[in-house]
Short mmCIF file of C-alpha atoms in Angstrom, two decimals:
data_model
loop_
_atom_site.label_atom_id
_atom_site.label_comp_id
_atom_site.label_asym_id
_atom_site.label_seq_id
_atom_site.Cartn_x
_atom_site.Cartn_y
_atom_site.Cartn_z
CA MET M 233 -252.80 -90.07 52.53
CA ALA M 234 -256.47 -90.54 53.28
CA THR M 235 -258.67 -92.74 55.38
CA ASP M 236 -262.25 -93.69 54.68
CA THR M 237 -264.44 -92.20 57.40
CA ASP M 238 -266.97 -95.02 56.94
CA ALA M 239 -266.05 -97.66 59.54
CA GLY M 240 -268.73 -100.04 58.25
CA ARG M 241 -266.93 -101.46 55.22
CA SER M 242 -267.93 -104.96 54.16
CA LEU M 243 -265.40 -107.74 53.67
CA ALA M 244 -265.62 -107.26 49.91
CA GLU M 245 -264.97 -103.53 50.24
CA THR M 246 -262.00 -104.16 52.53
CA LEU M 247 -260.44 -106.54 50.01
CA GLN M 248 -261.11 -104.05 47.22
CA LEU M 249 -259.33 -101.36 49.22
CA ALA M 250 -256.35 -103.68 49.70
CA ASP M 251 -256.31 -104.24 45.93
CA TRP M 252 -256.40 -100.47 45.30
CA ARG M 253 -253.37 -99.95 47.53
CA ARG M 254 -251.56 -102.86 45.87
CA ARG M 255 -252.14 -101.35 42.42
CA ILE M 256 -250.94 -97.92 43.54
CA ALA M 257 -247.81 -99.49 45.05
CA ASP M 258 -247.15 -101.35 41.78
CA LEU M 259 -247.63 -98.12 39.82
CA TYR M 260 -245.08 -96.17 41.86
CA ALA M 261 -242.60 -99.04 41.69
CA GLU M 262 -242.92 -98.91 37.90
CA VAL M 263 -242.62 -95.10 37.90
CA ARG M 264 -239.36 -95.22 39.85
CA VAL M 265 -237.85 -97.73 37.42
CA LEU M 266 -239.02 -95.88 34.30
CA SER M 267 -237.89 -92.51 35.64
CA ALA M 268 -234.28 -93.69 35.74
CA THR M 269 -234.17 -93.59 31.93
CA ASP M 270 -237.36 -91.90 30.67
CA VAL M 271 -239.16 -89.44 32.94
CA PRO M 272 -241.78 -88.45 30.29
CA ALA M 273 -242.75 -92.11 29.84
CA ALA M 274 -242.99 -92.56 33.61
CA LEU M 275 -245.23 -89.49 33.89
CA GLU M 276 -247.50 -90.72 31.10
CA ARG M 277 -247.80 -94.14 32.75
CA TRP M 278 -248.64 -92.49 36.08
CA ARG M 279 -251.31 -90.26 34.52
CA THR M 280 -253.05 -92.91 32.43
CA THR M 281 -252.99 -95.59 35.13
CA ARG M 282 -254.39 -93.28 37.80
CA GLU M 283 -257.12 -92.05 35.48
CA ARG M 284 -258.14 -95.62 34.67
CA LEU M 285 -258.18 -96.62 38.35
CA PHE M 286 -260.19 -93.54 39.28
CA ARG M 287 -262.73 -94.35 36.58
CA GLU M 288 -262.97 -98.13 36.96
CA HIS M 289 -261.83 -99.33 40.39
CA PRO M 290 -264.53 -99.92 43.04
CA GLN M 291 -262.41 -98.10 45.64
CA SER M 292 -261.91 -95.00 43.50
CA PRO M 293 -262.24 -91.79 45.56
CA VAL M 294 -264.48 -90.39 42.81
CA PRO M 295 -268.19 -90.80 43.71
CA LEU M 296 -269.81 -93.70 41.86
CA ASP M 297 -272.19 -91.55 39.81
CA LEU M 298 -269.29 -89.46 38.46
CA ARG M 299 -266.81 -92.21 37.61
CA LEU M 300 -267.94 -93.12 34.11
CA ALA M 301 -267.41 -89.55 32.88
CA PHE M 302 -264.27 -88.92 34.93
CA HIS M 303 -261.27 -87.49 33.08
CA ALA M 304 -258.13 -86.49 34.94
CA ARG M 305 -256.81 -82.99 34.35
CA HIS M 306 -253.14 -82.06 34.46
CA PHE M 307 -250.94 -79.05 33.93
CA PRO M 308 -248.48 -79.38 31.03
CA ALA M 309 -245.36 -81.29 31.99
CA ASP M 310 -242.54 -79.05 33.19
CA PRO M 311 -239.14 -80.82 33.42
CA SER M 312 -237.73 -77.87 35.40
CA LEU M 313 -239.90 -78.88 38.37
CA ARG M 314 -238.10 -82.15 39.04
CA PHE M 315 -235.48 -82.01 41.80
CA GLU M 316 -233.34 -84.26 43.96
CA VAL M 317 -232.93 -82.48 47.28
CA ALA M 318 -231.27 -83.28 50.60
CA VAL M 319 -233.41 -83.51 53.71
CA ALA M 320 -231.82 -81.22 56.28
CA PRO M 321 -232.34 -81.40 60.04
CA ASP M 322 -234.18 -78.52 61.65
CA ASP M 323 -232.36 -75.82 63.58
CA ALA M 324 -234.01 -76.90 66.82
CA PRO M 325 -232.51 -79.98 68.52
CA PRO M 326 -234.55 -83.07 67.59
CA VAL M 327 -236.33 -85.15 70.19
CA PRO M 328 -237.00 -88.90 69.99
CA ALA M 329 -240.25 -89.82 68.25
CA ALA M 330 -241.69 -93.30 68.61
CA GLY M 331 -241.93 -95.09 65.30
CA GLY M 332 -239.87 -92.42 63.52
CA PRO M 333 -237.49 -93.14 60.64
CA THR M 334 -233.95 -94.31 61.35
CA GLY M 335 -232.45 -94.33 57.84
CA LEU M 336 -233.02 -90.95 56.21
CA ALA M 337 -230.22 -88.78 57.61
CA GLY M 338 -230.93 -90.35 61.04
CA LEU M 339 -233.68 -87.83 61.69
CA ALA M 340 -236.29 -88.11 64.44
CA GLY M 341 -238.16 -84.84 64.75
CA LEU M 342 -240.63 -82.89 66.77
CA ALA M 343 -244.06 -84.39 67.35
CA MET M 344 -246.90 -82.34 65.88
CA GLU M 345 -250.55 -82.55 64.84
CA LEU M 346 -251.74 -81.72 61.32
CA PRO M 347 -255.39 -80.77 60.71
CA VAL M 348 -257.62 -83.26 58.90
CA SER M 349 -260.25 -82.40 56.29
CA ALA M 350 -263.05 -84.16 58.19
CA GLY M 351 -262.13 -82.41 61.44
CA GLY M 352 -259.66 -83.25 64.17
CA THR M 353 -255.96 -83.87 63.73
CA MET M 354 -253.49 -86.62 62.81
CA SER M 355 -250.15 -87.21 64.51
CA PHE M 356 -246.88 -86.70 62.66
CA SER M 357 -243.24 -86.09 63.43
CA ARG M 358 -241.45 -83.29 61.59
CA ILE M 359 -238.24 -85.00 60.49
CA GLY M 360 -236.62 -82.02 58.76
CA HIS M 361 -236.99 -79.83 55.72
CA VAL M 362 -235.94 -79.45 52.11
CA GLU M 363 -234.85 -76.37 50.19
CA VAL M 364 -236.40 -76.55 46.73
CA PRO M 365 -234.47 -74.53 44.11
CA PHE M 366 -237.40 -73.10 42.16
CA ALA M 367 -236.68 -70.65 39.32
CA ALA M 368 -238.36 -67.94 41.42
CA GLY M 369 -235.91 -68.65 44.23
CA PRO M 370 -235.51 -71.38 46.85
CA ARG M 371 -238.45 -72.26 49.06
CA ARG M 372 -238.43 -74.40 52.21
CA LEU M 373 -240.91 -77.24 52.78
CA GLY M 374 -241.29 -79.28 55.95
CA VAL M 375 -241.01 -83.07 55.66
CA TYR M 376 -243.04 -85.28 58.00
CA TRP M 377 -243.26 -88.85 59.22
CA MET M 378 -246.67 -90.27 60.07
CA ALA M 379 -246.65 -91.35 63.72
CA GLY M 380 -249.30 -94.06 63.44
CA TYR M 381 -250.88 -96.14 60.72
CA ALA M 382 -248.10 -97.65 58.55
CA GLY M 383 -245.69 -94.76 59.10
CA GLY M 384 -244.07 -93.13 56.11
CA ILE M 385 -242.77 -89.86 54.71
CA PHE M 386 -245.41 -87.25 54.00
CA LEU M 387 -244.90 -84.03 52.04
CA PRO M 388 -248.02 -81.93 51.36
CA PHE M 389 -248.03 -78.40 50.00
CA ARG M 390 -250.26 -75.52 49.05
CA ASP M 391 -249.40 -72.94 46.41
CA ALA M 392 -250.91 -69.99 44.56
CA THR M 393 -253.11 -72.34 42.48
CA SER M 394 -254.84 -73.75 45.59
CA GLY M 395 -258.49 -72.82 45.74
CA ASN M 396 -258.92 -72.09 42.03
CA GLU M 397 -256.99 -74.42 39.75
CA THR M 398 -256.26 -77.05 42.40
CA TYR M 399 -257.81 -78.29 45.65
CA ALA M 400 -258.06 -75.49 48.19
CA ALA M 401 -256.45 -77.50 51.01
CA GLY M 402 -253.42 -78.37 48.91
CA ARG M 403 -251.90 -81.32 47.11
CA TYR M 404 -249.55 -84.15 48.03
CA LEU M 405 -246.10 -84.72 46.57
CA LEU M 406 -245.02 -87.71 48.69
CA ASP M 407 -247.11 -90.06 50.81
CA SER M 408 -245.06 -93.20 51.26
CA ALA M 409 -247.60 -94.71 53.67
CA LYS M 410 -249.73 -95.08 50.54
CA SER M 411 -246.72 -95.92 48.30
CA ALA M 412 -246.56 -92.46 46.70
CA ASP M 413 -242.77 -92.41 46.73
CA LEU M 414 -240.65 -91.12 43.83
CA GLY M 415 -237.36 -92.38 45.25
CA GLY M 416 -234.13 -90.87 46.48
CA ASP M 417 -230.79 -91.88 47.92
CA ALA M 418 -230.86 -93.01 51.54
CA GLU M 419 -227.06 -92.85 51.90
CA ARG M 420 -226.94 -89.22 50.74
CA GLY M 421 -230.19 -88.38 52.55
CA THR M 422 -232.01 -87.17 49.43
CA LEU M 423 -235.54 -87.33 48.09
CA ILE M 424 -236.77 -86.93 44.53
CA LEU M 425 -239.43 -84.22 44.33
CA ASP M 426 -241.16 -83.98 40.96
CA PHE M 427 -244.09 -81.60 41.06
CA ASN M 428 -245.40 -83.07 37.80
CA PHE M 429 -246.49 -86.00 40.00
CA ALA M 430 -248.30 -83.77 42.54
CA PHE M 431 -251.77 -85.16 43.18
CA GLN M 432 -255.05 -84.17 44.79
CA PRO M 433 -255.92 -85.93 48.07
CA SER M 434 -258.96 -88.20 48.05
CA CYS M 435 -261.03 -85.65 49.99
CA ALA M 436 -260.84 -83.37 46.94
CA PHE M 437 -263.27 -85.76 45.26
CA ASP M 438 -265.50 -86.94 48.12
CA PRO M 439 -265.79 -85.66 51.73
CA LYS M 440 -266.17 -89.22 53.03
CA TRP M 441 -262.35 -89.35 52.93
CA ALA M 442 -260.41 -87.75 55.79
CA CYS M 443 -257.12 -86.23 54.60
CA PRO M 444 -254.38 -84.45 56.56
CA LEU M 445 -253.88 -80.94 55.22
CA ALA M 446 -250.78 -78.94 54.37
CA PRO M 447 -249.63 -76.88 57.38
CA PRO M 448 -248.87 -73.13 57.10
CA GLU M 449 -245.12 -73.70 56.70
CA ASN M 450 -245.78 -75.64 53.48
CA ARG M 451 -247.81 -72.91 51.81
CA LEU M 452 -245.83 -71.63 48.85
CA ASP M 453 -246.21 -68.05 47.66
CA ILE M 454 -245.70 -69.10 44.04
CA ALA M 455 -247.92 -71.00 41.58
CA ILE M 456 -246.88 -74.60 40.93
CA ARG M 457 -248.55 -75.25 37.59
CA ALA M 458 -247.56 -78.90 37.39
CA GLY M 459 -249.25 -82.15 38.36
CA GLU M 460 -252.95 -82.76 38.81
CA ARG M 461 -255.46 -79.94 38.63
CA LEU M 462 -259.20 -79.60 39.18
CA ALA M 463 -259.95 -76.72 36.82
#
């Protein structure tokens, strides 16, 4: 999830941004279909398509003078880092949140503000949490719903690679407001979390983008060497 801090976009730039979002939505729709039968093929499609868009699309978050030479970097694929997990309600009683989700386990969580890379905060509701069964032991991550904009599930995280191999402020796993959604089962209240699809926010490439950051509760004490990397 990111917003362009430049409010002076031209009509052409606005239409280009709409096209970027359309292409990302199409990519994730294709990834969800492919993943049902061939996760490695889905991951390869996701990697190659994103790299091409970052290099060629006029709304790429990569600065213009760096696009031609841009090459995406990824950790080796690790099938053990793909999970389907249930979203559990928090221990504290939930309170109504305007615009919150009504389908996923019927959750409507506590209102909160997450810090933004360009300064300030962005409003979210914490709808619950997931317990991720990593090989090093289970870890809990908060799951959020964006209060404004288009709404949508948001799951950022930091880990022991943040600040050296990956962006210091963390990476995103799900951002359904921007169509970054790997699927799940609404009836069972589950989400698919595949850390091989973890990606850097736009502000990792250019500070003109304002990105909400992973809160302290989503800082993992283990290294997640999967997904996109910077070094």
